[in-house]
mmCIF file of C-alpha atoms and ligand atoms in Angstrom:
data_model
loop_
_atom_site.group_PDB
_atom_site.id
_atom_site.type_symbol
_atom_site.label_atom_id
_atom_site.label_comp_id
_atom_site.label_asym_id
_atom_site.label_seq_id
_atom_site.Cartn_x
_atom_site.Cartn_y
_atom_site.Cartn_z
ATOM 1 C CA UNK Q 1 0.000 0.000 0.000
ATOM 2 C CA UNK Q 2 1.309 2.926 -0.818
ATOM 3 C CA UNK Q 3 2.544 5.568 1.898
ATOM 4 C CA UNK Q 4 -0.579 8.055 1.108
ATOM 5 C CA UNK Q 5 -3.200 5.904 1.344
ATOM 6 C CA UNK Q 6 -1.540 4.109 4.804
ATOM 7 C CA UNK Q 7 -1.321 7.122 6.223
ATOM 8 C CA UNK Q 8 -4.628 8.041 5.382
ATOM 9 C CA UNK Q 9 -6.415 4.490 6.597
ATOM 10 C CA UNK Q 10 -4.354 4.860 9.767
ATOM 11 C CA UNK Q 11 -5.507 8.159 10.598
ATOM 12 C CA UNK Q 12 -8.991 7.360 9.539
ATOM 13 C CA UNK Q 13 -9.408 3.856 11.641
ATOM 14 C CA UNK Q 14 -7.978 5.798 15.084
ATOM 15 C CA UNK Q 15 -10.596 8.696 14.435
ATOM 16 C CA UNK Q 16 -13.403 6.046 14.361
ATOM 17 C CA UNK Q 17 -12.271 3.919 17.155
ATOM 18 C CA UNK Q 18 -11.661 7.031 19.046
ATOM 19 C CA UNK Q 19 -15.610 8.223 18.425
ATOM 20 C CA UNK Q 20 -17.015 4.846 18.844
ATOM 21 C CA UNK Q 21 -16.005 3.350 22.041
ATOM 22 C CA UNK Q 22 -19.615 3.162 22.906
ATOM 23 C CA UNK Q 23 -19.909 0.298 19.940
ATOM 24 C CA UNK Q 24 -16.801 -1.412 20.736
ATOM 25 C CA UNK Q 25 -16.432 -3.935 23.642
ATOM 26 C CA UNK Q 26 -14.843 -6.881 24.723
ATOM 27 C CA UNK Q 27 -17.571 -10.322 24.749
ATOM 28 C CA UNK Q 28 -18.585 -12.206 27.447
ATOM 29 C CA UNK Q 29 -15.980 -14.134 29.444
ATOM 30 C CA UNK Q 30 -13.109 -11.569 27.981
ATOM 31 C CA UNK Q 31 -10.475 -13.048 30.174
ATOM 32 C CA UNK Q 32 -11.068 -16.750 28.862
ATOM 33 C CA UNK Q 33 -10.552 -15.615 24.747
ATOM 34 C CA UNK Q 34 -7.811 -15.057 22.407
ATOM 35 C CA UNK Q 35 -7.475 -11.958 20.965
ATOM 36 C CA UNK Q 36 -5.497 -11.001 17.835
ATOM 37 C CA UNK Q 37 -4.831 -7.608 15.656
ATOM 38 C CA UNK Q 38 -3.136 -7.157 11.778
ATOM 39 C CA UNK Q 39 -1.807 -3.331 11.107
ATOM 40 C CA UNK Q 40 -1.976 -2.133 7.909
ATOM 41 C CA UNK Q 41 0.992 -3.500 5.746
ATOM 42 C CA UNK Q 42 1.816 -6.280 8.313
ATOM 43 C CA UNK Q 43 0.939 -9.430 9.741
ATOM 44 C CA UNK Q 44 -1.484 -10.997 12.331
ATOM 45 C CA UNK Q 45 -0.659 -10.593 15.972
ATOM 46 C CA UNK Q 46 -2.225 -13.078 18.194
ATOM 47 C CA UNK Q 47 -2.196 -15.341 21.113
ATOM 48 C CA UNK Q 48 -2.721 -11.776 23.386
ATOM 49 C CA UNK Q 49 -5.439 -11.333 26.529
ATOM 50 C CA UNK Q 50 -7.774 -8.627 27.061
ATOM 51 C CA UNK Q 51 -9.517 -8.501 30.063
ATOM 52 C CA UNK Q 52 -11.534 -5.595 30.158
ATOM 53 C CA UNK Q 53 -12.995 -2.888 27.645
ATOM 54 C CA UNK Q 54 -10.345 -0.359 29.002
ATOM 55 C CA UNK Q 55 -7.513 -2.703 27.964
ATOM 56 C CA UNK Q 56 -9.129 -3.140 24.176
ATOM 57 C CA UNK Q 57 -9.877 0.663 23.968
ATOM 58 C CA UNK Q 58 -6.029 1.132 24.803
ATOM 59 C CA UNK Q 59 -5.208 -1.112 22.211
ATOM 60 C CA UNK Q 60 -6.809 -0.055 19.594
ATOM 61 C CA UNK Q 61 -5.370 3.479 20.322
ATOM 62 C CA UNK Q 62 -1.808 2.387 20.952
ATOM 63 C CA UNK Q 63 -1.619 -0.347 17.994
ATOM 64 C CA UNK Q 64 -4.136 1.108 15.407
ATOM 65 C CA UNK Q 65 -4.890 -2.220 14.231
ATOM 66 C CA UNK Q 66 -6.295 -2.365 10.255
ATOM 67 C CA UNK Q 67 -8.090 -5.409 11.453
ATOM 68 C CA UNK Q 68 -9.395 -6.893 15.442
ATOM 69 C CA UNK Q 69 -10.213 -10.565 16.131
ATOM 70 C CA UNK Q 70 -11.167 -12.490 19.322
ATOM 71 C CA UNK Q 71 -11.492 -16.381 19.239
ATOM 72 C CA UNK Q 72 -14.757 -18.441 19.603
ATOM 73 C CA UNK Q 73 -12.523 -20.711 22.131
ATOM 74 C CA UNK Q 74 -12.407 -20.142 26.111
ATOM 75 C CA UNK Q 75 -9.318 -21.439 27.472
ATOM 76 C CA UNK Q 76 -7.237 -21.219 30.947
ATOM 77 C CA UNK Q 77 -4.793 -19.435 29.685
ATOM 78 C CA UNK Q 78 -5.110 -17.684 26.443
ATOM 79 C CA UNK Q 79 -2.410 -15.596 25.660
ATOM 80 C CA UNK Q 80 0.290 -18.895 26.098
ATOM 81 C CA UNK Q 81 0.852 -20.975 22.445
ATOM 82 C CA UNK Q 82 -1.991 -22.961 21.262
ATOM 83 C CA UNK Q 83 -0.747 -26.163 22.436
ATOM 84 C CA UNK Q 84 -0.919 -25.009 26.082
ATOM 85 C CA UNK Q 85 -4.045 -22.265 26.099
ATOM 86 C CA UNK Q 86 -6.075 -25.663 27.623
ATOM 87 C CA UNK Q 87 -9.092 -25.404 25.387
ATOM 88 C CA UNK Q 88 -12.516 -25.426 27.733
ATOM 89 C CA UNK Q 89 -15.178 -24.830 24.657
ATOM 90 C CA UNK Q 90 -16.012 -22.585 21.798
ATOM 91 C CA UNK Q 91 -18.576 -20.739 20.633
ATOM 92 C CA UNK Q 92 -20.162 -22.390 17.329
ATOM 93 C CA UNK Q 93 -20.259 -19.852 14.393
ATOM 94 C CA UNK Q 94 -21.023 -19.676 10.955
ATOM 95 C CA UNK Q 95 -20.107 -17.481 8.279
ATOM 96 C CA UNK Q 96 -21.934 -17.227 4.747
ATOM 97 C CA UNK Q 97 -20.875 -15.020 2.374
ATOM 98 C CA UNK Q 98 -21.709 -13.501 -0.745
ATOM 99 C CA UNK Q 99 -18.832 -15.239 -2.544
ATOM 100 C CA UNK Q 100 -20.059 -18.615 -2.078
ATOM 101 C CA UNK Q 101 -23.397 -18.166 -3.284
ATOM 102 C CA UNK Q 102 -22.636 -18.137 -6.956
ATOM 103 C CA UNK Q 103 -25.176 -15.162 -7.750
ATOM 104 C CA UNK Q 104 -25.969 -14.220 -11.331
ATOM 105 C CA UNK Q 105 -25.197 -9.973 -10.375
ATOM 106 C CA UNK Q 106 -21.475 -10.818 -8.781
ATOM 107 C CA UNK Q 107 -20.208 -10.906 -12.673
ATOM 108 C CA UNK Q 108 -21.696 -7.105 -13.078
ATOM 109 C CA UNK Q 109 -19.829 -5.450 -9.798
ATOM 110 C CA UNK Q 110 -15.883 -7.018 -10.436
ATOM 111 C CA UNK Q 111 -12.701 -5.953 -11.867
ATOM 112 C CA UNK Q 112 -9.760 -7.210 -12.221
ATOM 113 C CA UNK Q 113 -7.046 -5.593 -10.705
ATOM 114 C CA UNK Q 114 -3.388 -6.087 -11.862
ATOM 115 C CA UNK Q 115 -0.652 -7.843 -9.364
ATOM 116 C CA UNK Q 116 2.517 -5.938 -11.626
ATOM 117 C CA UNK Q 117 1.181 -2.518 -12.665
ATOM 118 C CA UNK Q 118 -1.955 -1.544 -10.372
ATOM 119 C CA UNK Q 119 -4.093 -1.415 -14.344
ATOM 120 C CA UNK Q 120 -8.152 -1.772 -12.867
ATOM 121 C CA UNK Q 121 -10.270 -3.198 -15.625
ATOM 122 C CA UNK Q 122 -13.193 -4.966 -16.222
ATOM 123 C CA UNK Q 123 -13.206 -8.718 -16.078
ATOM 124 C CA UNK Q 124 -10.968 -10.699 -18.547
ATOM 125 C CA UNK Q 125 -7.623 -13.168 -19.338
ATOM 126 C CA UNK Q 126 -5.139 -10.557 -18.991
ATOM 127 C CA UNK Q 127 -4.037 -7.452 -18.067
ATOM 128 C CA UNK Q 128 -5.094 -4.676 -21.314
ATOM 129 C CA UNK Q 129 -1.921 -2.744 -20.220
ATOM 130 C CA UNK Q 130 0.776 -5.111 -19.408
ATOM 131 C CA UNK Q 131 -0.707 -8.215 -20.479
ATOM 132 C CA UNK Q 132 0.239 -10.181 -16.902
ATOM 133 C CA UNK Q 133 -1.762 -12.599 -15.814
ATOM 134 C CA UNK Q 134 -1.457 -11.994 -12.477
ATOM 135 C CA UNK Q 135 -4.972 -10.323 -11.536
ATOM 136 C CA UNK Q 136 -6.946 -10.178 -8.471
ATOM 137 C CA UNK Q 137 -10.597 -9.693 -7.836
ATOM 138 C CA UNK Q 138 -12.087 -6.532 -6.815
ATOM 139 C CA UNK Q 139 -15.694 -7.180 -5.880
ATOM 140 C CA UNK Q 140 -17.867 -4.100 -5.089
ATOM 141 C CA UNK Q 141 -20.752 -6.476 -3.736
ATOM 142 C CA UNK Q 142 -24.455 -4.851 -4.079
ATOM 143 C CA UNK Q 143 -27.904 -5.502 -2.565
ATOM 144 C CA UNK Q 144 -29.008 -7.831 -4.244
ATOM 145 C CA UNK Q 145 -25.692 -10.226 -2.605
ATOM 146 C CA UNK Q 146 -26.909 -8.864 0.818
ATOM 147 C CA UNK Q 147 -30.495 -9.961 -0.311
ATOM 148 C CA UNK Q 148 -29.288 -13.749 -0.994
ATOM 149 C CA UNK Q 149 -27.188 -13.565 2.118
ATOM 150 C CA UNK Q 150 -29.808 -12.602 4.427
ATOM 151 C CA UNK Q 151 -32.052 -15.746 3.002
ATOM 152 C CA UNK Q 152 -29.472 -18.174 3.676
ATOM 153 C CA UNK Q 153 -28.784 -16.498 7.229
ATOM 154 C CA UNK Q 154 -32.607 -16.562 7.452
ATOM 155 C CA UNK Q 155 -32.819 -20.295 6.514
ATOM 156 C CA UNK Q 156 -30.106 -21.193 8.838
ATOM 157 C CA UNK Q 157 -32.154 -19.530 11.716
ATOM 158 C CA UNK Q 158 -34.788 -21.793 11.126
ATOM 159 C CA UNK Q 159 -32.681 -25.202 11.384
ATOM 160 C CA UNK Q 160 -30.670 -23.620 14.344
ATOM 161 C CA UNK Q 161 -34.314 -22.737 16.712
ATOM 162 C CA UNK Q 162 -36.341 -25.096 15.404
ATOM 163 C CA UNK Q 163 -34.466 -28.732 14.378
ATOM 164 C CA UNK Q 164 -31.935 -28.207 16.710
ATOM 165 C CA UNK Q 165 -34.139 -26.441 19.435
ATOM 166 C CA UNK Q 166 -31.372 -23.463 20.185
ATOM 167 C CA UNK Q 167 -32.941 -20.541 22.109
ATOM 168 C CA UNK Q 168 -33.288 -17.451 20.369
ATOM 169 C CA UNK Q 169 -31.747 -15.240 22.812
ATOM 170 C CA UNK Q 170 -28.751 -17.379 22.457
ATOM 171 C CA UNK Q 171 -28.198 -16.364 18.576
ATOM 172 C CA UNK Q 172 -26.531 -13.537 17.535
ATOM 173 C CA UNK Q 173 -26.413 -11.707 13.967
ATOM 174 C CA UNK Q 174 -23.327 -9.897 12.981
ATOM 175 C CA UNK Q 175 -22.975 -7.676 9.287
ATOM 176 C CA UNK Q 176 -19.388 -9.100 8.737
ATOM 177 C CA UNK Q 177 -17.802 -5.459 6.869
ATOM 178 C CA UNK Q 178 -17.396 -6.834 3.940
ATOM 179 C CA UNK Q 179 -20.054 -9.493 1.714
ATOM 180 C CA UNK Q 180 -21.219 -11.747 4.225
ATOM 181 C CA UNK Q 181 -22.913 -12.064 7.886
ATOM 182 C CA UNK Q 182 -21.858 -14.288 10.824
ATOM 183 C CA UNK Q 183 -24.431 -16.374 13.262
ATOM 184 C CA UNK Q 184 -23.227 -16.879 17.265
ATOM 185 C CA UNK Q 185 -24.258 -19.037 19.065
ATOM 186 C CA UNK Q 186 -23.253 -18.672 22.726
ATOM 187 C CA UNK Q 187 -24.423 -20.423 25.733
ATOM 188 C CA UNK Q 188 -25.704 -23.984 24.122
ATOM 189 C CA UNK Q 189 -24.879 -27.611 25.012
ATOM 190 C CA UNK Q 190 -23.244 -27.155 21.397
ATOM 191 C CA UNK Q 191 -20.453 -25.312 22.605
ATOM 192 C CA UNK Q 192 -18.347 -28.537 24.049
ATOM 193 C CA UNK Q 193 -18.566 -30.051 20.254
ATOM 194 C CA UNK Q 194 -15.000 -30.545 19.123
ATOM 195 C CA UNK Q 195 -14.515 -30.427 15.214
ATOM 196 C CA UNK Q 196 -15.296 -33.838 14.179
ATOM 197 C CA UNK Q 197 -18.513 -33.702 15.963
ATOM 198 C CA UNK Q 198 -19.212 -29.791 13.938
ATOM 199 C CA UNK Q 199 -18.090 -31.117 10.560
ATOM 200 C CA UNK Q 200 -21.849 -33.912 11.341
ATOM 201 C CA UNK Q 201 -23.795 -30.361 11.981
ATOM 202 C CA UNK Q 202 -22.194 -29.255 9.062
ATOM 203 C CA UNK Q 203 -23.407 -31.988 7.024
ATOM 204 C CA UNK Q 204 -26.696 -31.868 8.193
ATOM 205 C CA UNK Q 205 -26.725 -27.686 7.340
ATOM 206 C CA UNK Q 206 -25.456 -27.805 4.269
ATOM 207 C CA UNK Q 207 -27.961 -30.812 3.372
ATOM 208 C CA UNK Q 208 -24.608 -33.458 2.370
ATOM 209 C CA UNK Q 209 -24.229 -36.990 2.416
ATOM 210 C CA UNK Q 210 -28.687 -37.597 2.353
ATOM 211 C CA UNK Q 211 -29.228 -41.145 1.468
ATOM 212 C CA UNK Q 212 -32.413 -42.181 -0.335
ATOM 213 C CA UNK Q 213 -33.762 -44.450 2.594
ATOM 214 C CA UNK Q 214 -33.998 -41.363 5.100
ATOM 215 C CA UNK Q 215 -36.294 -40.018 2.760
ATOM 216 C CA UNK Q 216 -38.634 -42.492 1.887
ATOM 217 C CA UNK Q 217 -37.142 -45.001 -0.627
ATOM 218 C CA UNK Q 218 -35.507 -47.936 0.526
ATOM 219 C CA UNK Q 219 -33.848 -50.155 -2.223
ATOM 220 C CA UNK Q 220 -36.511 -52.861 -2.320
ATOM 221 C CA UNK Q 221 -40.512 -52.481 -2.406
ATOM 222 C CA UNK Q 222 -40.740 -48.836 -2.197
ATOM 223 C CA UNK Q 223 -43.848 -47.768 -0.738
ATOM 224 C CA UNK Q 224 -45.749 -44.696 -1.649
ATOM 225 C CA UNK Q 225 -46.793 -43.605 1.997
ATOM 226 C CA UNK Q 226 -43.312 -43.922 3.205
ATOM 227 C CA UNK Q 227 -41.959 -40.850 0.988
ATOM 228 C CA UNK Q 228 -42.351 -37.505 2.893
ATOM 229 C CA UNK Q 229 -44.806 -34.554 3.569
ATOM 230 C CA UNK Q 230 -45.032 -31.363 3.275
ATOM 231 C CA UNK Q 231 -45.818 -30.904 6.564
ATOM 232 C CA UNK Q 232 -43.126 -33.038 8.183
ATOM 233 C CA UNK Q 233 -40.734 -30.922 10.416
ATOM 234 C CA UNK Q 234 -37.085 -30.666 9.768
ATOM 235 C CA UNK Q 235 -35.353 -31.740 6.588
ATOM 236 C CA UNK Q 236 -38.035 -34.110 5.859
ATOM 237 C CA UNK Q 237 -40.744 -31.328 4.918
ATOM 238 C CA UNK Q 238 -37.916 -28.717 3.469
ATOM 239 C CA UNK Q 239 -37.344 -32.451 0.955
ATOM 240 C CA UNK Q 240 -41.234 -32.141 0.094
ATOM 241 C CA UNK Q 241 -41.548 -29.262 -0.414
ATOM 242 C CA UNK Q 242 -38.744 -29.025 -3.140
ATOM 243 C CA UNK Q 243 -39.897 -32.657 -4.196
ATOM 244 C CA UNK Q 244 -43.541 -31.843 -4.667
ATOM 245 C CA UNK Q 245 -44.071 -28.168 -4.903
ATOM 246 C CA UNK Q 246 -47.437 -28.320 -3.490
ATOM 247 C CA UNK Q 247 -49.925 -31.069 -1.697
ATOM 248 C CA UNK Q 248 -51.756 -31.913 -4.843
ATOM 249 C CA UNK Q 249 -48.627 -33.070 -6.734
ATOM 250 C CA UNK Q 250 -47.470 -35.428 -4.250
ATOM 251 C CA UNK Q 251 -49.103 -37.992 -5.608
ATOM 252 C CA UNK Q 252 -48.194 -37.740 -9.629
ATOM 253 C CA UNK Q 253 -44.272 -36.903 -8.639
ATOM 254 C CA UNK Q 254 -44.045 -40.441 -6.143
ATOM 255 C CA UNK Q 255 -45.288 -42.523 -9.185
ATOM 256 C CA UNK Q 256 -42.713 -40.578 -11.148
ATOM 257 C CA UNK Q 257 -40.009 -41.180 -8.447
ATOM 258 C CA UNK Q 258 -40.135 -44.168 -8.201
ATOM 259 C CA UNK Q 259 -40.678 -45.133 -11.619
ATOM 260 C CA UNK Q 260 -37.335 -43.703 -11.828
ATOM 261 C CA UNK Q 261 -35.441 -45.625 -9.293
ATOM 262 C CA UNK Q 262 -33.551 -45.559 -6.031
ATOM 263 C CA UNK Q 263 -30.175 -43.962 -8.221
ATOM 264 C CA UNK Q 264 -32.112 -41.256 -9.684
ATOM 265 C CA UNK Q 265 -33.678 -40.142 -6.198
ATOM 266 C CA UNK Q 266 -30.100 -40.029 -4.407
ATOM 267 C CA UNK Q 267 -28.872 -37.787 -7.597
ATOM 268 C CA UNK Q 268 -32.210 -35.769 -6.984
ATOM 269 C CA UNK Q 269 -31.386 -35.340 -3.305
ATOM 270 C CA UNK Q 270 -27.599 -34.370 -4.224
ATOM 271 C CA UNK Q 271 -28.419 -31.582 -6.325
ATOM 272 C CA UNK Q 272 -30.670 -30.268 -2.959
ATOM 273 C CA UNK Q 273 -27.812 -29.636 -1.329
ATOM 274 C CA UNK Q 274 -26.994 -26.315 -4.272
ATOM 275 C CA UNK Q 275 -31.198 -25.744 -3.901
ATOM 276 C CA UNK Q 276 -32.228 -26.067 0.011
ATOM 277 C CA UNK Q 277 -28.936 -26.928 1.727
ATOM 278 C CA UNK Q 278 -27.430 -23.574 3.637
ATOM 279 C CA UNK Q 279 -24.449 -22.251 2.077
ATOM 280 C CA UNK Q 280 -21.845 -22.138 5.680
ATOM 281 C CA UNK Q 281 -18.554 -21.895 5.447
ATOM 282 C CA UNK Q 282 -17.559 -25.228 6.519
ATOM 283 C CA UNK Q 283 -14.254 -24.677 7.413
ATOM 284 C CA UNK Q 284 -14.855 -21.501 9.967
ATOM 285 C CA UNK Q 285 -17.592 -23.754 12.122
ATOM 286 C CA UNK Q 286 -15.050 -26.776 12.257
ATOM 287 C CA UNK Q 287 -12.809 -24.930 13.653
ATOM 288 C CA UNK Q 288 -13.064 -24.819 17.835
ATOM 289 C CA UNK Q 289 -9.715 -22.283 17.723
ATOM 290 C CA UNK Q 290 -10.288 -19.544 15.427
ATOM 291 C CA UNK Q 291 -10.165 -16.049 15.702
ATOM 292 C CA UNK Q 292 -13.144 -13.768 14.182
ATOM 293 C CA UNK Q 293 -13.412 -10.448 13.560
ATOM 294 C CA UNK Q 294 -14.425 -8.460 16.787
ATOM 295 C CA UNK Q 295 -17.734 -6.890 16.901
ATOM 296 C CA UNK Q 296 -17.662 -3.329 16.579
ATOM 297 C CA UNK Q 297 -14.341 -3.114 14.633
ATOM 298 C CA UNK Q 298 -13.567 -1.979 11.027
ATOM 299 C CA UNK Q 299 -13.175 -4.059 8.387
ATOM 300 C CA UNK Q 300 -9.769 -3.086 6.716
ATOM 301 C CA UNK Q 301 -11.436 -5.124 3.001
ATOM 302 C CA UNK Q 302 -14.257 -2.309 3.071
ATOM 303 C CA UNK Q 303 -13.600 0.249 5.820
ATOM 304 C CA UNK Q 304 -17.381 -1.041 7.155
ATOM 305 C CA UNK Q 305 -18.180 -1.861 10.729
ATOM 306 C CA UNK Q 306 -18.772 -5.635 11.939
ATOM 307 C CA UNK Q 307 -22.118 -5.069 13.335
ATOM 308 C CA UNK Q 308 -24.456 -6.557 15.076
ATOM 309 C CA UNK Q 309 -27.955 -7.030 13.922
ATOM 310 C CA UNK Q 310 -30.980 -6.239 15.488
ATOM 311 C CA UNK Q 311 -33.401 -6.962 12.971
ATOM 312 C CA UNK Q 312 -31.354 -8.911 9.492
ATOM 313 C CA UNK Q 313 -34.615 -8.262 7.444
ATOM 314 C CA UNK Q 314 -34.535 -4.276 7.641
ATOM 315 C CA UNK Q 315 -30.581 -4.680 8.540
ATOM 316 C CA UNK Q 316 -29.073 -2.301 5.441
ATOM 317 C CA UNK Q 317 -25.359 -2.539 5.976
ATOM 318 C CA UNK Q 318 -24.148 0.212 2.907
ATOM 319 C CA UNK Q 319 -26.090 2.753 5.383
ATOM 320 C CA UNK Q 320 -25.882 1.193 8.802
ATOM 321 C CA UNK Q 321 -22.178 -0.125 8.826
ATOM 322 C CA UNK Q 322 -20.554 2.838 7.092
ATOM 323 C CA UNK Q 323 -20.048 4.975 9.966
ATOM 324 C CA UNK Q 324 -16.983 6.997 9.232
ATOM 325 C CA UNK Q 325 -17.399 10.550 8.820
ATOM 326 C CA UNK Q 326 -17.780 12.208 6.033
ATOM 327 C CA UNK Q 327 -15.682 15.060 5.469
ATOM 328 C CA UNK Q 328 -14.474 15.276 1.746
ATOM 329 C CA UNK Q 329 -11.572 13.806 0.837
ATOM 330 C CA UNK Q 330 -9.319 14.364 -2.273
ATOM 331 C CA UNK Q 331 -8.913 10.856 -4.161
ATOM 332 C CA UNK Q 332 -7.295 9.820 -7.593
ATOM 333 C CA UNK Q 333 -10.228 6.957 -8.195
ATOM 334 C CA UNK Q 334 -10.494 4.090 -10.926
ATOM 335 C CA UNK Q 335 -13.409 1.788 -11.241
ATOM 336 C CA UNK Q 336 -15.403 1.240 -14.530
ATOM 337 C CA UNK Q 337 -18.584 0.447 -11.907
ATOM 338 C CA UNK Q 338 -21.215 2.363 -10.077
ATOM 339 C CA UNK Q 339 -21.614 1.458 -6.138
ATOM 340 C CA UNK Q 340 -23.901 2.866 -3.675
ATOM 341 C CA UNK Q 341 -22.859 3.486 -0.197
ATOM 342 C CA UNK Q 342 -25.069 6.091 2.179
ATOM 343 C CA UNK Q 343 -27.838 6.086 -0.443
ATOM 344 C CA UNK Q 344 -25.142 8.013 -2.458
ATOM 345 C CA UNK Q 345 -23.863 7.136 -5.569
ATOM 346 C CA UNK Q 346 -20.700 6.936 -6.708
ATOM 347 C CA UNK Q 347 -18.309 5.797 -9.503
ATOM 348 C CA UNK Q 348 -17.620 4.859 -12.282
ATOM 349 C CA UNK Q 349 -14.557 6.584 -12.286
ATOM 350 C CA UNK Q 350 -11.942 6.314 -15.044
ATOM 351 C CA UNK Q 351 -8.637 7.176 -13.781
ATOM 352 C CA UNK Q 352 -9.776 10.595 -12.247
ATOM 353 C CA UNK Q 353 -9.578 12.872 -9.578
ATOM 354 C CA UNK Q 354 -12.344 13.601 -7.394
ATOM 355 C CA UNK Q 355 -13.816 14.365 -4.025
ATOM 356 C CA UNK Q 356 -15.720 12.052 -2.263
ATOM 357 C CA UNK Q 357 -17.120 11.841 2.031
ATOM 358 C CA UNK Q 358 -14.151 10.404 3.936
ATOM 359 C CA UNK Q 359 -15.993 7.085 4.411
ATOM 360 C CA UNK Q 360 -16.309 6.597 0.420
ATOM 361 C CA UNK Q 361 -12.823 7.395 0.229
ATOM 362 C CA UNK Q 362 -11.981 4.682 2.702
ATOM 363 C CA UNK Q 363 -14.092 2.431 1.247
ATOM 364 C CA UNK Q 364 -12.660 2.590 -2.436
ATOM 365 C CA UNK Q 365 -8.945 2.877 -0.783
ATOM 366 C CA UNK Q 366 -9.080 -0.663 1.072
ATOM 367 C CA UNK Q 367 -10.752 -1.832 -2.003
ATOM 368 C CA UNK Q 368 -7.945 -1.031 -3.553
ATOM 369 C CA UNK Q 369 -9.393 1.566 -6.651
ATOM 370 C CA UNK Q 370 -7.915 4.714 -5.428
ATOM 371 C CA UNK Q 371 -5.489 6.149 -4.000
ATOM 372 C CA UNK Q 372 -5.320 9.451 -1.943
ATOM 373 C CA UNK Q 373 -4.162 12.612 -4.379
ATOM 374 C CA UNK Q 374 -1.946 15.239 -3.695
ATOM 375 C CA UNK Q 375 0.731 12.353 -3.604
HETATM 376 ZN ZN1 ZN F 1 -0.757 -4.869 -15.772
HETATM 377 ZN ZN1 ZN F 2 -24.404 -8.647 -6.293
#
């Protein structure tokens, strides 16, 4: 990153940590996690304690991290190496994301961006201006990613409360900063799960591994009552109602199922894991020792908060998460796409220098499509 633009971030992050203590504090149990910080232009710092609010506000202020994470795990002693924190539990926590969904809009909000000379273009083989092939992503994600992240989070709500019976005021919802949303849950019998027993949950989630005979067709003498209904709770009725589409199919789509055989039916319920099955991250809610991005805390991929949710439907994180000020800001900015942050529009900008609020300036700077001027 280049000297400007660290400068800038740097200056920008300690301004908002110094105006939002009120949003940042340490979890539950504080002395029992890990806690962990990157700066801009280095790497991660972890393995520290924090015991109380007063210790993180100093932290932030002393270090000003780009980036603040505290584990999922409770342990004796957290700030020793892994090998002898003594795990006691961890919270389990899932993370979907906008990337993993595989929406049809994604392909209309990235660029390429290129590793040797910086060139920003829209999506293709090689660089226009130095034809490397080194290029990395920049994805400006829009509302409509939000939209299909908030169903999955919605759907995984419903298999958390209801198959799984977890209380509600046990779950938490938290805007991630960047393209996705994380689910806590704290408190539960589920918290003394090691991996091997979260990569099962995991299975069940994401709808993997379903064999024909849980859902009604053994291998020999299928039987048309056995199949299941729409009204059947848990993954039974979620498999009916993508089977059947309504009650008065059932009937013309088991004759059809089974006239089709036991193979067909176990490809059927394999391609339900892309329709019905939720899209987790598998590998974050395996693992009983990571370290996630503190509530409260800037994002240093978006300059957006981690936030918690009160209500995910109305939730609007391009309004509610940008919360740096917005004085303007001189930038040199390049992006062939439009993006919408504060019900403001902004972009496309093509190599130009402009003026945008602070917090669109940070945004586009840790995305990497501009740079601050006067350099
Ligand atoms: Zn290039
Ligand atoms: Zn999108």
């Amino acid at each position: 990153m280049l000297e400007n633009d660290l400068k800038f971030l740097e200056e920008t992050f300690k301004q908002y940590y110094f105006d939002h203590f009120d949003l940042i504090h340490v979890p539950d149990r504080s002395k029992e996690r890990e806690y962990g910080y990157k700066k801009f232009n280095s790497g991660m710092i972890r393995h520290m304690s924090l015991k109380t609010d007063k210790d993180l506000h100093l932290m932030l202020m002393t270090n000003v991290p780009s980036d603040v994470f505290c584990s999922n795990g409770y342990y004796s002693f957290p700030n020793l190496p892994m090998a002898e924190k003594d795990w006691k539990e961890a919270d389990l926590i899932f993370d979907i994301d906008a990337k993993d969904l595989k929406l049809s809009c994604r392909k209309d909000h990235i660029c390429m961006k290129c590793v040797s000379c910086a060139e920003i273009s829209l999506v293709q083989d090689a660089c226009p201006k130095c034809k490397s092939n080194k290029l990395d992503l920049v994805s400006l994600p829009c509302q409509n990613c939000i939209s299909g992240v908030k169903k999955e989070v919605l759907n995984l709500m419903k298999i958390l409360t209801s198959d799984l019976q977890i209380d509600d005021k046990n779950i938490r919802i938290s805007f991630s900063g960047n393209e996705g949303f994380h689910v806590y849950v704290t408190n539960s019998s589920y918290n003394q799960l090691g991996s091997n027993e979260r990569r099962d949950l995991i299975d069940y989630i994401k709808f993997q591994s379903a064999i024909p005979e849980r859902f009604g067709f053994p291998k020999n003498n299928p039987s048309r009552t056995s199949f299941p209904d729409l009204g059947d709770s848990g993954w039974s009725g979620r498999v009916a109602k993508e089977l059947f589409g309504s009650k008065s199919k059932r009937s013309k789509t088991i004759t059809k199922v089974i006239s089709d055989g036991q193979v067909a039916y176990q490809q059927k319920l394999e391609e339900m894991k892309n329709s019905i099955g939720v899209k987790i991250d598998s590998n974050v809610t395996s693992d009983i020792h990571r370290i996630f991005r503190l509530e409260g805390s800037l994002n240093s991929k978006s300059g957006l908060a981690k936030l918690v949710c009160q209500d995910i439907e109305k939730f609007n994180p391009y309004i509610e998460a940008c919360l740096i000020e917005d004085k303007p800001v001189e930038i040199l900015a390049n992006f062939p796409i439009k993006f919408s942050l504060k019900n403001t529009k902004f972009g496309p900008y093509m190599n130009e220098k402009t003026s945008v609020p602070k917090y669109a300036a940070a945004y586009m700077v840790c995305k990497g499509i501009a740079s601050i001027s006067g350099t």
